[in-house]
Amino acid sequence: MGQLVINGGKPLKGRVDLRGAKNLVTKAMVASLLADSTSVLKDVPHIRDVEVVSGLLSLHGVKVTHDEDGVMTMDTSAVKQARVVDIDAHAGSSRIPILFCGPLLHQLGEAFIPQLGGCQIGDRPIDFHLDVLRAFGATVEKQIDGIRLSAPNGLTGAKIELPYPSVGATEQVLLSATRAKGITELTGAAVEPEIIDLIAILQKMGAIISVDTDRVIRIEGVEKMQGYSHRALFDRNEAASWAAAALATGGDIFVGGAEQTKMTTFLNVFRKIGGAFEIEDDGIRFFHPGGELKPVVIETDVHPGFMTDWQQPLVVALSQAKGLSIVHETVYENRFGFTDALRKMGAEVQIYRECLGGHPCRFGRRNFYHSAVISGPSKLVGADIVVPDLRGGFSHVVAALAAEGKSTVSNIELISRGYEKFLDKLTALGADYQVREDVRA
Ligand code: EPZ
């Protein structure tokens, strides 16, 4: 595992450019399986999660190319069943395989999902996904090495209500319903911009989908779909990460490709803390305007709320705000593990089981430390830290960049799951670091 040695205490200044959102691109790649012709996806980042999905598509007979400019082509004219051992060996670090089910059931009548990976930020069950697939008429059989699904007579549209607006389960419905027989009505759907972009892709492919008010999505099944050509939505999570990094280090970062309308909630919070931004046609400049940062109370939520993926780097910036901030995490039950390292670096962060600062959530009165109180400003000092997951890891690097002295950050490959050319971007922003071992980030 690679290590970064960071000499912190210098503001990050410069420009980074975004490509397509990890959380859209990987699903758009799966959507290509619904057609039996070629799809073209533009702005696809070179990140580990994309490599994993490309590999899975290849195992299923899809011809995938991905050039330096981020243009990916997927030729699905010869989709075939993959060998279970190959899927298993390949999928280890990703949760995307579960989304292959609907398209594979349509194309081949069966599918297999191995044990799923992904960031360790909670239990991350797949019960909603399996219930959805059963509602469409699939047979779900749990086996030792994974789950086998079959639908020899195809899938049929259904009325489905999600118990929680899960992003993945909504995508599962979309990818299964578009070619199912008849009408599907989904209530309690997630409506993240990445989902709306996936719907745009499916519409290009021939689907009939309407997004109604109050989280209702209606899909009229079609028999055949064709390949698409699409430029992926920019990565809002990466944009928010660099914005928080600018604030935490007292810096100034222009994030090329970031768009205001998809980030309104984040921008409001950024401004409340005392961060400044300027919206340009081709991106957003995020900077620390000088003076004191102010504390805030944040509750993470599904869109249009404050995204759970934005809180980790922002907590580092909040450690520099004067007073008490509260972050109530309501999407994942276990997403404050990264704060151990921040405490080690001098941040004052306490985590609680109670629902603090907002509405009671699903995790209240249970044994989940899902609220954090951050007291600032604290002087951060360098430390030896280990990256625990993607967003937590980014926040560790930001803390190390903001801290005085030397930090050693281990396990940084995890960051390359979601941030393209991470080290090049740090260099472009003037970060002072050395790579200690062979690192692919
Ligand atoms: C997606 O995960 C993203 N991942 C996550 O980003 C993101 O944090 C999350 O959506 C919320 O926006 C990808 O798109 C690849 P969910 P997903 O289903 O779809 C519970 C990152 O750092 N749930 O909306 O897996 C679940 O446990 C990653 O980029 C069930 O209970 O998230 C969670 O508490 C991390 N049963 C809640 O729903 C299920 O079957 C929301 O999860 C499915 C989910």
PDB file of C-alpha atoms in Angstrom, residues 233-437:
ATOM      1  CA  LEU A 233     -22.964  14.901 -15.581  1.00  0.00           C
ATOM      2  CA  PHE A 234     -19.983  16.430 -13.708  1.00  0.00           C
ATOM      3  CA  ASP A 235     -18.923  14.967 -10.362  1.00  0.00           C
ATOM      4  CA  ARG A 236     -20.656  17.055  -7.671  1.00  0.00           C
ATOM      5  CA  ASN A 237     -18.981  15.107  -4.901  1.00  0.00           C
ATOM      6  CA  GLU A 238     -15.530  15.844  -6.214  1.00  0.00           C
ATOM      7  CA  ALA A 239     -16.460  19.522  -6.655  1.00  0.00           C
ATOM      8  CA  ALA A 240     -17.598  19.721  -3.020  1.00  0.00           C
ATOM      9  CA  SER A 241     -14.417  17.943  -1.898  1.00  0.00           C
ATOM     10  CA  TRP A 242     -12.124  20.527  -3.514  1.00  0.00           C
ATOM     11  CA  ALA A 243     -14.319  23.373  -2.247  1.00  0.00           C
ATOM     12  CA  ALA A 244     -13.921  22.089   1.308  1.00  0.00           C
ATOM     13  CA  ALA A 245     -10.178  21.659   0.733  1.00  0.00           C
ATOM     14  CA  ALA A 246      -9.922  25.329  -0.310  1.00  0.00           C
ATOM     15  CA  LEU A 247     -11.723  26.404   2.854  1.00  0.00           C
ATOM     16  CA  ALA A 248      -9.825  24.136   5.236  1.00  0.00           C
ATOM     17  CA  THR A 249      -6.401  25.187   3.947  1.00  0.00           C
ATOM     18  CA  GLY A 250      -7.258  28.887   3.567  1.00  0.00           C
ATOM     19  CA  GLY A 251      -6.864  28.465  -0.191  1.00  0.00           C
ATOM     20  CA  ASP A 252      -8.444  29.343  -3.508  1.00  0.00           C
ATOM     21  CA  ILE A 253      -9.463  26.636  -6.004  1.00  0.00           C
ATOM     22  CA  PHE A 254     -11.190  27.005  -9.351  1.00  0.00           C
ATOM     23  CA  VAL A 255     -13.163  23.831 -10.009  1.00  0.00           C
ATOM     24  CA  GLY A 256     -13.615  23.561 -13.772  1.00  0.00           C
ATOM     25  CA  GLY A 257     -16.846  21.888 -14.842  1.00  0.00           C
ATOM     26  CA  ALA A 258     -18.764  22.511 -11.576  1.00  0.00           C
ATOM     27  CA  GLU A 259     -22.299  23.828 -12.085  1.00  0.00           C
ATOM     28  CA  GLN A 260     -24.287  25.918  -9.650  1.00  0.00           C
ATOM     29  CA  THR A 261     -27.754  24.412 -10.115  1.00  0.00           C
ATOM     30  CA  LYS A 262     -26.663  20.902  -9.090  1.00  0.00           C
ATOM     31  CA  MET A 263     -24.877  22.232  -5.990  1.00  0.00           C
ATOM     32  CA  THR A 264     -27.289  24.790  -4.533  1.00  0.00           C
ATOM     33  CA  THR A 265     -27.556  23.108  -1.136  1.00  0.00           C
ATOM     34  CA  PHE A 266     -23.787  22.785  -0.807  1.00  0.00           C
ATOM     35  CA  LEU A 267     -23.208  26.401  -1.873  1.00  0.00           C
ATOM     36  CA  ASN A 268     -25.649  27.682   0.775  1.00  0.00           C
ATOM     37  CA  VAL A 269     -23.806  25.821   3.532  1.00  0.00           C
ATOM     38  CA  PHE A 270     -20.400  26.855   2.172  1.00  0.00           C
ATOM     39  CA  ARG A 271     -21.487  30.501   2.327  1.00  0.00           C
ATOM     40  CA  LYS A 272     -22.959  30.146   5.842  1.00  0.00           C
ATOM     41  CA  ILE A 273     -19.585  28.862   7.082  1.00  0.00           C
ATOM     42  CA  GLY A 274     -17.914  31.953   5.646  1.00  0.00           C
ATOM     43  CA  GLY A 275     -16.549  30.459   2.422  1.00  0.00           C
ATOM     44  CA  ALA A 276     -16.760  32.527  -0.751  1.00  0.00           C
ATOM     45  CA  PHE A 277     -17.462  31.402  -4.308  1.00  0.00           C
ATOM     46  CA  GLU A 278     -17.754  32.911  -7.743  1.00  0.00           C
ATOM     47  CA  ILE A 279     -19.857  31.172 -10.362  1.00  0.00           C
ATOM     48  CA  GLU A 280     -18.384  31.246 -13.861  1.00  0.00           C
ATOM     49  CA  ASP A 281     -19.682  29.714 -17.095  1.00  0.00           C
ATOM     50  CA  ASP A 282     -17.059  26.980 -17.028  1.00  0.00           C
ATOM     51  CA  GLY A 283     -16.799  26.289 -13.304  1.00  0.00           C
ATOM     52  CA  ILE A 284     -16.881  27.658  -9.772  1.00  0.00           C
ATOM     53  CA  ARG A 285     -14.082  29.396  -7.854  1.00  0.00           C
ATOM     54  CA  PHE A 286     -14.151  28.428  -4.154  1.00  0.00           C
ATOM     55  CA  PHE A 287     -12.005  30.415  -1.729  1.00  0.00           C
ATOM     56  CA  HIS A 288     -11.407  31.443   1.849  1.00  0.00           C
ATOM     57  CA  PRO A 289     -12.035  35.199   1.854  1.00  0.00           C
ATOM     58  CA  GLY A 290     -10.085  35.779   5.095  1.00  0.00           C
ATOM     59  CA  GLY A 291     -11.518  36.358   8.549  1.00  0.00           C
ATOM     60  CA  GLU A 292     -13.151  33.837  10.860  1.00  0.00           C
ATOM     61  CA  LEU A 293     -15.160  30.835   9.688  1.00  0.00           C
ATOM     62  CA  LYS A 294     -18.557  30.345  11.350  1.00  0.00           C
ATOM     63  CA  PRO A 295     -20.024  27.138  12.814  1.00  0.00           C
ATOM     64  CA  VAL A 296     -23.088  25.474  11.224  1.00  0.00           C
ATOM     65  CA  VAL A 297     -25.642  22.775  11.916  1.00  0.00           C
ATOM     66  CA  ILE A 298     -25.937  20.303   9.037  1.00  0.00           C
ATOM     67  CA  GLU A 299     -28.128  17.276   8.517  1.00  0.00           C
ATOM     68  CA  THR A 300     -27.159  14.988   5.670  1.00  0.00           C
ATOM     69  CA  ASP A 301     -30.077  13.744   3.591  1.00  0.00           C
ATOM     70  CA  VAL A 302     -31.167  12.479   0.212  1.00  0.00           C
ATOM     71  CA  HIS A 303     -31.389  15.026  -2.629  1.00  0.00           C
ATOM     72  CA  PRO A 304     -32.254  17.892  -2.478  1.00  0.00           C
ATOM     73  CA  GLY A 305     -30.747  17.739   1.011  1.00  0.00           C
ATOM     74  CA  PHE A 306     -27.088  18.003   1.952  1.00  0.00           C
ATOM     75  CA  MET A 307     -25.358  14.930   0.470  1.00  0.00           C
ATOM     76  CA  THR A 308     -23.731  12.445   2.825  1.00  0.00           C
ATOM     77  CA  ASP A 309     -20.648  12.404   0.557  1.00  0.00           C
ATOM     78  CA  TRP A 310     -20.031  16.101   1.225  1.00  0.00           C
ATOM     79  CA  GLN A 311     -19.739  16.003   4.990  1.00  0.00           C
ATOM     80  CA  GLN A 312     -16.292  14.415   5.488  1.00  0.00           C
ATOM     81  CA  PRO A 313     -14.015  17.093   3.950  1.00  0.00           C
ATOM     82  CA  LEU A 314     -16.333  19.792   5.261  1.00  0.00           C
ATOM     83  CA  VAL A 315     -15.859  18.521   8.829  1.00  0.00           C
ATOM     84  CA  VAL A 316     -12.148  19.369   8.410  1.00  0.00           C
ATOM     85  CA  ALA A 317     -13.081  22.942   7.418  1.00  0.00           C
ATOM     86  CA  LEU A 318     -15.489  23.112  10.389  1.00  0.00           C
ATOM     87  CA  SER A 319     -12.604  22.278  12.729  1.00  0.00           C
ATOM     88  CA  GLN A 320     -11.314  25.732  11.724  1.00  0.00           C
ATOM     89  CA  ALA A 321     -14.622  27.545  12.392  1.00  0.00           C
ATOM     90  CA  LYS A 322     -15.086  29.473  15.642  1.00  0.00           C
ATOM     91  CA  GLY A 323     -17.669  27.719  17.829  1.00  0.00           C
ATOM     92  CA  LEU A 324     -19.679  24.495  17.853  1.00  0.00           C
ATOM     93  CA  SER A 325     -20.834  22.843  14.653  1.00  0.00           C
ATOM     94  CA  ILE A 326     -23.130  19.833  14.493  1.00  0.00           C
ATOM     95  CA  VAL A 327     -23.332  17.271  11.694  1.00  0.00           C
ATOM     96  CA  HIS A 328     -26.218  14.781  11.894  1.00  0.00           C
ATOM     97  CA  GLU A 329     -25.620  11.912   9.436  1.00  0.00           C
ATOM     98  CA  THR A 330     -28.976  10.413   8.453  1.00  0.00           C
ATOM     99  CA  VAL A 331     -28.049   8.404   5.332  1.00  0.00           C
ATOM    100  CA  TYR A 332     -25.418   5.980   6.682  1.00  0.00           C
ATOM    101  CA  GLU A 333     -25.292   4.746  10.259  1.00  0.00           C
ATOM    102  CA  ASN A 334     -21.506   4.525  10.495  1.00  0.00           C
ATOM    103  CA  ARG A 335     -19.903   7.374   8.593  1.00  0.00           C
ATOM    104  CA  PHE A 336     -17.850   9.117  11.269  1.00  0.00           C
ATOM    105  CA  GLY A 337     -15.030   6.569  11.571  1.00  0.00           C
ATOM    106  CA  PHE A 338     -12.773   9.032   9.765  1.00  0.00           C
ATOM    107  CA  THR A 339     -12.974  11.475  12.699  1.00  0.00           C
ATOM    108  CA  ASP A 340     -10.589   9.282  14.799  1.00  0.00           C
ATOM    109  CA  ALA A 341      -7.712  10.491  12.633  1.00  0.00           C
ATOM    110  CA  LEU A 342      -8.870  14.102  12.842  1.00  0.00           C
ATOM    111  CA  ARG A 343      -8.843  13.881  16.659  1.00  0.00           C
ATOM    112  CA  LYS A 344      -5.324  12.497  16.480  1.00  0.00           C
ATOM    113  CA  MET A 345      -4.369  15.602  14.501  1.00  0.00           C
ATOM    114  CA  GLY A 346      -5.801  17.951  17.116  1.00  0.00           C
ATOM    115  CA  ALA A 347      -9.383  18.499  15.937  1.00  0.00           C
ATOM    116  CA  GLU A 348     -12.039  18.508  18.653  1.00  0.00           C
ATOM    117  CA  VAL A 349     -14.744  16.195  17.356  1.00  0.00           C
ATOM    118  CA  GLN A 350     -17.106  14.183  19.577  1.00  0.00           C
ATOM    119  CA  ILE A 351     -19.496  11.644  18.157  1.00  0.00           C
ATOM    120  CA  TYR A 352     -22.864  10.734  19.671  1.00  0.00           C
ATOM    121  CA  ARG A 353     -25.584   8.118  19.279  1.00  0.00           C
ATOM    122  CA  GLU A 354     -28.344  10.737  19.608  1.00  0.00           C
ATOM    123  CA  CYS A 355     -29.911  12.572  16.672  1.00  0.00           C
ATOM    124  CA  LEU A 356     -28.425  16.016  17.301  1.00  0.00           C
ATOM    125  CA  GLY A 357     -29.352  19.320  15.758  1.00  0.00           C
ATOM    126  CA  GLY A 358     -32.108  18.136  13.441  1.00  0.00           C
ATOM    127  CA  HIS A 359     -35.002  15.751  13.090  1.00  0.00           C
ATOM    128  CA  PRO A 360     -34.981  12.313  14.697  1.00  0.00           C
ATOM    129  CA  CYS A 361     -33.801   9.835  12.042  1.00  0.00           C
ATOM    130  CA  ARG A 362     -33.866   6.023  11.472  1.00  0.00           C
ATOM    131  CA  PHE A 363     -30.661   5.645  13.480  1.00  0.00           C
ATOM    132  CA  GLY A 364     -31.841   7.376  16.668  1.00  0.00           C
ATOM    133  CA  ARG A 365     -32.124   5.361  19.904  1.00  0.00           C
ATOM    134  CA  ARG A 366     -29.900   2.683  18.389  1.00  0.00           C
ATOM    135  CA  ASN A 367     -26.255   1.956  18.845  1.00  0.00           C
ATOM    136  CA  PHE A 368     -25.025   4.109  15.970  1.00  0.00           C
ATOM    137  CA  TYR A 369     -22.654   7.006  16.481  1.00  0.00           C
ATOM    138  CA  HIS A 370     -24.172   9.158  13.772  1.00  0.00           C
ATOM    139  CA  SER A 371     -24.000  12.730  15.118  1.00  0.00           C
ATOM    140  CA  ALA A 372     -20.783  14.745  15.406  1.00  0.00           C
ATOM    141  CA  VAL A 373     -20.066  17.915  17.350  1.00  0.00           C
ATOM    142  CA  ILE A 374     -17.038  19.835  16.142  1.00  0.00           C
ATOM    143  CA  SER A 375     -15.554  22.525  18.318  1.00  0.00           C
ATOM    144  CA  GLY A 376     -13.168  25.004  16.727  1.00  0.00           C
ATOM    145  CA  PRO A 377     -10.951  26.520  15.782  1.00  0.00           C
ATOM    146  CA  SER A 378      -8.318  23.868  16.501  1.00  0.00           C
ATOM    147  CA  LYS A 379      -4.714  23.892  15.498  1.00  0.00           C
ATOM    148  CA  LEU A 380      -4.148  20.788  13.406  1.00  0.00           C
ATOM    149  CA  VAL A 381      -0.782  19.069  13.627  1.00  0.00           C
ATOM    150  CA  GLY A 382       0.709  16.411  11.344  1.00  0.00           C
ATOM    151  CA  ALA A 383       0.226  12.722  12.240  1.00  0.00           C
ATOM    152  CA  ASP A 384       0.487   9.228  10.800  1.00  0.00           C
ATOM    153  CA  ILE A 385      -2.934   8.266   9.472  1.00  0.00           C
ATOM    154  CA  VAL A 386      -4.506   5.467   7.437  1.00  0.00           C
ATOM    155  CA  VAL A 387      -7.195   6.108   4.819  1.00  0.00           C
ATOM    156  CA  PRO A 388     -10.370   4.199   5.835  1.00  0.00           C
ATOM    157  CA  ASP A 389     -12.631   4.799   2.804  1.00  0.00           C
ATOM    158  CA  LEU A 390     -12.998   7.074  -0.198  1.00  0.00           C
ATOM    159  CA  ARG A 391     -14.490  10.285   1.245  1.00  0.00           C
ATOM    160  CA  GLY A 392     -13.000   9.795   4.703  1.00  0.00           C
ATOM    161  CA  GLY A 393      -9.641   9.354   2.990  1.00  0.00           C
ATOM    162  CA  PHE A 394      -9.994  12.578   1.058  1.00  0.00           C
ATOM    163  CA  SER A 395     -10.773  14.376   4.316  1.00  0.00           C
ATOM    164  CA  HIS A 396      -7.617  12.906   5.892  1.00  0.00           C
ATOM    165  CA  VAL A 397      -5.497  14.257   3.075  1.00  0.00           C
ATOM    166  CA  VAL A 398      -7.170  17.671   3.435  1.00  0.00           C
ATOM    167  CA  ALA A 399      -6.499  17.633   7.194  1.00  0.00           C
ATOM    168  CA  ALA A 400      -2.864  16.737   6.554  1.00  0.00           C
ATOM    169  CA  LEU A 401      -2.578  19.590   4.041  1.00  0.00           C
ATOM    170  CA  ALA A 402      -4.121  22.006   6.556  1.00  0.00           C
ATOM    171  CA  ALA A 403      -2.032  20.772   9.503  1.00  0.00           C
ATOM    172  CA  GLU A 404       1.292  22.130  10.571  1.00  0.00           C
ATOM    173  CA  GLY A 405       4.205  19.768  10.104  1.00  0.00           C
ATOM    174  CA  LYS A 406       4.606  16.402   8.497  1.00  0.00           C
ATOM    175  CA  SER A 407       1.886  13.748   8.095  1.00  0.00           C
ATOM    176  CA  THR A 408       2.174  10.277   6.662  1.00  0.00           C
ATOM    177  CA  VAL A 409      -1.032   9.111   5.001  1.00  0.00           C
ATOM    178  CA  SER A 410      -1.185   5.379   4.198  1.00  0.00           C
ATOM    179  CA  ASN A 411      -3.528   3.347   2.019  1.00  0.00           C
ATOM    180  CA  ILE A 412      -4.109   6.222  -0.366  1.00  0.00           C
ATOM    181  CA  GLU A 413      -4.961   3.941  -3.312  1.00  0.00           C
ATOM    182  CA  LEU A 414      -8.512   3.931  -1.949  1.00  0.00           C
ATOM    183  CA  ILE A 415      -8.802   7.558  -3.037  1.00  0.00           C
ATOM    184  CA  SER A 416      -8.218   6.537  -6.665  1.00  0.00           C
ATOM    185  CA  ARG A 417     -11.549   4.668  -6.541  1.00  0.00           C
ATOM    186  CA  GLY A 418     -13.270   8.035  -6.990  1.00  0.00           C
ATOM    187  CA  TYR A 419     -10.804  10.871  -7.688  1.00  0.00           C
ATOM    188  CA  GLU A 420      -9.135  10.948 -11.078  1.00  0.00           C
ATOM    189  CA  LYS A 421      -5.442  11.943 -11.215  1.00  0.00           C
ATOM    190  CA  PHE A 422      -5.562  12.832  -7.550  1.00  0.00           C
ATOM    191  CA  LEU A 423      -1.822  13.345  -7.127  1.00  0.00           C
ATOM    192  CA  ASP A 424      -1.559  15.453 -10.302  1.00  0.00           C
ATOM    193  CA  LYS A 425      -4.338  17.652  -8.963  1.00  0.00           C
ATOM    194  CA  LEU A 426      -2.550  18.075  -5.623  1.00  0.00           C
ATOM    195  CA  THR A 427       0.575  19.089  -7.546  1.00  0.00           C
ATOM    196  CA  ALA A 428      -1.412  21.596  -9.624  1.00  0.00           C
ATOM    197  CA  LEU A 429      -2.679  23.141  -6.376  1.00  0.00           C
ATOM    198  CA  GLY A 430       0.824  23.571  -4.987  1.00  0.00           C
ATOM    199  CA  ALA A 431       0.630  20.854  -2.313  1.00  0.00           C
ATOM    200  CA  ASP A 432       3.955  19.891  -0.743  1.00  0.00           C
ATOM    201  CA  TYR A 433       4.089  16.075  -0.700  1.00  0.00           C
ATOM    202  CA  GLN A 434       6.195  13.082  -1.609  1.00  0.00           C
ATOM    203  CA  VAL A 435       5.099   9.609  -2.557  1.00  0.00           C
ATOM    204  CA  ARG A 436       6.836   6.998  -0.455  1.00  0.00           C
ATOM    205  CA  GLU A 437       5.909   3.783  -2.234  1.00  0.00           C
TER     206      GLU A 437
END
